[in-house]
mmCIF file of C-alpha atoms in Angstrom:
data_model
loop_
_atom_site.group_PDB
_atom_site.id
_atom_site.type_symbol
_atom_site.label_atom_id
_atom_site.label_comp_id
_atom_site.label_asym_id
_atom_site.label_seq_id
_atom_site.Cartn_x
_atom_site.Cartn_y
_atom_site.Cartn_z
ATOM 1 C CA MET X 6 108.455 67.477 75.162
ATOM 2 C CA ARG X 7 104.793 68.399 74.651
ATOM 3 C CA TYR X 8 102.569 69.744 77.383
ATOM 4 C CA ASP X 9 98.815 69.443 77.258
ATOM 5 C CA GLN X 10 96.515 72.176 78.550
ATOM 6 C CA THR X 11 95.977 70.434 81.902
ATOM 7 C CA SER X 12 99.734 70.184 82.516
ATOM 8 C CA ILE X 13 100.241 73.862 81.734
ATOM 9 C CA LEU X 14 97.405 74.884 84.063
ATOM 10 C CA THR X 15 98.807 72.668 86.820
ATOM 11 C CA ILE X 16 102.270 74.214 86.458
ATOM 12 C CA LEU X 17 100.817 77.754 86.473
ATOM 13 C CA ALA X 18 98.756 76.976 89.579
ATOM 14 C CA ALA X 19 101.813 75.574 91.392
ATOM 15 C CA VAL X 20 103.945 78.612 90.512
ATOM 16 C CA THR X 21 101.177 80.969 91.642
ATOM 17 C CA ILE X 22 100.862 79.175 94.969
ATOM 18 C CA LEU X 23 104.633 79.219 95.533
ATOM 19 C CA ILE X 24 104.865 82.924 94.734
ATOM 20 C CA SER X 25 101.891 83.796 96.927
ATOM 21 C CA CYS X 26 103.410 81.900 99.866
ATOM 22 C CA ASP X 27 106.645 83.883 99.730
ATOM 23 C CA TYR X 28 105.493 86.442 102.263
ATOM 24 C CA GLY X 29 105.647 84.788 105.687
ATOM 25 C CA THR X 30 106.139 86.325 109.084
ATOM 26 C CA ARG X 31 109.351 88.295 109.509
ATOM 27 C CA THR X 32 111.038 89.945 112.447
ATOM 28 C CA GLY X 33 111.421 93.702 112.560
ATOM 29 C CA ALA X 34 115.164 93.308 112.008
ATOM 30 C CA GLU X 35 114.423 91.726 108.620
ATOM 31 C CA LEU X 36 112.596 94.826 107.370
ATOM 32 C CA SER X 37 114.506 97.417 105.366
ATOM 33 C CA GLN X 38 114.737 101.092 106.288
ATOM 34 C CA ALA X 39 112.441 101.836 103.322
ATOM 35 C CA ASP X 40 109.889 99.386 104.761
ATOM 36 C CA ARG X 41 110.026 101.093 108.168
ATOM 37 C CA ASP X 42 109.788 104.520 106.517
ATOM 38 C CA HIS X 43 106.673 103.396 104.642
ATOM 39 C CA ILE X 44 105.056 102.294 107.913
ATOM 40 C CA LYS X 45 106.055 105.566 109.602
ATOM 41 C CA GLY X 46 104.487 107.465 106.693
ATOM 42 C CA LEU X 47 101.198 105.698 107.449
ATOM 43 C CA GLY X 48 101.364 106.963 111.051
ATOM 44 C CA LEU X 49 101.826 103.465 112.463
ATOM 45 C CA LEU X 50 105.337 103.669 113.858
ATOM 46 C CA ASP X 51 107.179 106.133 116.105
ATOM 47 C CA GLU X 52 110.911 106.838 115.813
ATOM 48 C CA GLU X 53 111.779 104.844 118.964
ATOM 49 C CA GLU X 54 109.306 102.037 118.330
ATOM 50 C CA ASN X 55 110.483 98.559 117.384
ATOM 51 C CA ILE X 56 108.620 96.109 115.161
ATOM 52 C CA ILE X 57 108.725 92.659 116.730
ATOM 53 C CA LEU X 58 106.863 90.563 114.106
ATOM 54 C CA PHE X 59 105.480 91.543 110.699
ATOM 55 C CA ASP X 60 103.222 89.706 108.251
ATOM 56 C CA ARG X 61 101.570 90.669 104.973
ATOM 57 C CA GLN X 62 98.995 89.249 102.618
ATOM 58 C CA SER X 63 100.113 91.158 99.517
ATOM 59 C CA ASP X 64 103.012 93.371 98.519
ATOM 60 C CA PHE X 65 104.530 95.462 101.312
ATOM 61 C CA LYS X 66 103.027 98.785 100.224
ATOM 62 C CA THR X 67 99.536 97.273 100.085
ATOM 63 C CA SER X 68 99.354 95.145 103.218
ATOM 64 C CA GLY X 69 100.976 94.888 106.622
ATOM 65 C CA ASN X 70 100.085 93.441 110.016
ATOM 66 C CA PHE X 71 102.468 93.736 112.898
ATOM 67 C CA ILE X 72 103.357 93.723 116.572
ATOM 68 C CA THR X 73 105.581 96.418 118.057
ATOM 69 C CA ASP X 74 106.756 97.187 121.561
ATOM 70 C CA LYS X 75 103.897 99.755 121.761
ATOM 71 C CA ARG X 76 100.999 98.548 119.587
ATOM 72 C CA LEU X 77 99.259 96.112 117.300
ATOM 73 C CA ALA X 78 98.655 97.481 113.808
ATOM 74 C CA SER X 79 97.265 96.605 110.414
ATOM 75 C CA TYR X 80 97.031 98.357 107.074
ATOM 76 C CA TRP X 81 95.467 97.639 103.706
ATOM 77 C CA ILE X 82 96.033 100.238 100.989
ATOM 78 C CA ASP X 83 93.597 99.821 98.089
ATOM 79 C CA LYS X 84 94.973 101.780 95.132
ATOM 80 C CA ARG X 85 91.801 101.253 93.068
ATOM 81 C CA ASP X 86 89.188 102.117 95.699
ATOM 82 C CA GLU X 87 90.254 104.439 98.532
ATOM 83 C CA THR X 88 87.079 103.619 100.478
ATOM 84 C CA GLU X 89 88.493 100.103 100.951
ATOM 85 C CA THR X 90 91.750 101.412 102.462
ATOM 86 C CA SER X 91 92.160 100.852 106.204
ATOM 87 C CA VAL X 92 94.938 101.860 108.563
ATOM 88 C CA ASP X 93 94.290 100.697 112.122
ATOM 89 C CA PHE X 94 96.219 100.352 115.347
ATOM 90 C CA GLY X 95 95.743 99.986 119.055
ATOM 91 C CA LEU X 96 98.284 101.059 121.613
ATOM 92 C CA TYR X 97 98.470 98.386 124.302
ATOM 93 C CA SER X 98 96.892 100.744 126.879
ATOM 94 C CA GLU X 99 93.901 101.226 124.493
ATOM 95 C CA ILE X 100 93.225 97.505 123.988
ATOM 96 C CA ASP X 101 90.493 95.844 126.051
ATOM 97 C CA THR X 102 90.420 92.366 124.504
ATOM 98 C CA ILE X 103 92.240 90.299 121.891
ATOM 99 C CA LEU X 104 90.340 87.430 120.279
ATOM 100 C CA THR X 105 92.078 84.841 118.084
ATOM 101 C CA LYS X 106 90.796 83.042 114.992
ATOM 102 C CA ASP X 107 93.150 80.338 113.715
ATOM 103 C CA LEU X 108 92.328 79.539 110.079
ATOM 104 C CA SER X 109 95.725 78.004 109.305
ATOM 105 C CA ARG X 110 94.059 74.830 108.026
ATOM 106 C CA ALA X 111 91.816 76.772 105.623
ATOM 107 C CA LEU X 112 93.216 77.105 102.114
ATOM 108 C CA THR X 113 91.845 80.542 101.306
ATOM 109 C CA PHE X 114 91.665 82.503 104.557
ATOM 110 C CA ALA X 115 94.308 84.068 106.779
ATOM 111 C CA SER X 116 94.165 83.711 110.546
ATOM 112 C CA TYR X 117 93.645 86.878 112.547
ATOM 113 C CA LEU X 118 93.576 88.615 115.886
ATOM 114 C CA GLU X 119 90.450 90.663 116.475
ATOM 115 C CA VAL X 120 91.502 93.642 118.560
ATOM 116 C CA VAL X 121 88.781 95.245 120.675
ATOM 117 C CA LYS X 122 89.706 98.689 121.928
ATOM 118 C CA ASN X 123 88.455 100.329 125.126
ATOM 119 C CA ASP X 124 86.170 102.596 123.059
ATOM 120 C CA GLY X 125 84.481 99.547 121.460
ATOM 121 C CA LYS X 126 86.132 99.934 118.048
ATOM 122 C CA THR X 127 87.577 96.766 116.533
ATOM 123 C CA PHE X 128 90.056 95.834 113.825
ATOM 124 C CA LYS X 129 91.802 92.689 112.656
ATOM 125 C CA VAL X 130 95.503 91.887 112.487
ATOM 126 C CA TYR X 131 96.037 89.114 109.936
ATOM 127 C CA VAL X 132 98.744 86.464 109.920
ATOM 128 C CA ASP X 133 99.287 83.659 107.473
ATOM 129 C CA GLY X 134 101.255 80.450 107.851
ATOM 130 C CA ASP X 135 101.046 77.022 109.368
ATOM 131 C CA SER X 136 99.535 76.489 112.811
ATOM 132 C CA THR X 137 102.914 76.887 114.541
ATOM 133 C CA GLU X 138 103.637 80.246 112.869
ATOM 134 C CA VAL X 139 100.120 81.495 113.590
ATOM 135 C CA ARG X 140 100.288 80.398 117.235
ATOM 136 C CA THR X 141 103.706 82.071 117.648
ATOM 137 C CA PHE X 142 102.313 85.358 116.276
ATOM 138 C CA PHE X 143 99.177 85.138 118.455
ATOM 139 C CA ASP X 144 101.136 84.283 121.604
ATOM 140 C CA ARG X 145 103.639 87.092 121.085
ATOM 141 C CA ALA X 146 100.895 89.676 120.465
ATOM 142 C CA ILE X 147 98.987 88.675 123.586
ATOM 143 C CA SER X 148 102.175 88.498 125.658
ATOM 144 C CA GLU X 149 103.278 91.995 124.580
ATOM 145 C CA TRP X 150 99.811 93.394 125.320
ATOM 146 C CA ARG X 151 99.626 91.808 128.780
ATOM 147 C CA ASN X 152 103.213 92.691 129.753
ATOM 148 C CA ARG X 153 103.094 96.287 128.580
ATOM 149 C CA ASN X 154 99.552 96.965 129.746
ATOM 150 C CA ASN X 155 100.311 95.904 133.327
ATOM 151 C CA ARG X 156 103.241 98.226 133.950
#
């Protein structure tokens, strides 16, 4: 069987898309101890804290966005340019507003929560997936914030 250049490029594109879509939202119970230790090493997780939902846009050590029972957090570790590295979080008591941007229908952009803290600082928590997965992540983040902020 002979493949022409167009067929090979099409196959490579399909494989790349399938591999890149392997991430998906996971529950905290699906993360390994090494994953949790990595997050703790970034200063984004306490010993008693539980990750509720986790999403990433790259490999685990490079990217993570998650909801815990205490905070919303996001990290991007750029190994080539440290100035591009960001590690952000907001404890629920520090969060003033959460804005949502659903880009689940866009091919190249991830949806995100824009977290506005009481001090005016902002950061984004990204989530990828179809509209149902994105809405589930958004709803859970907002629910945790409202429930834990009103205690």
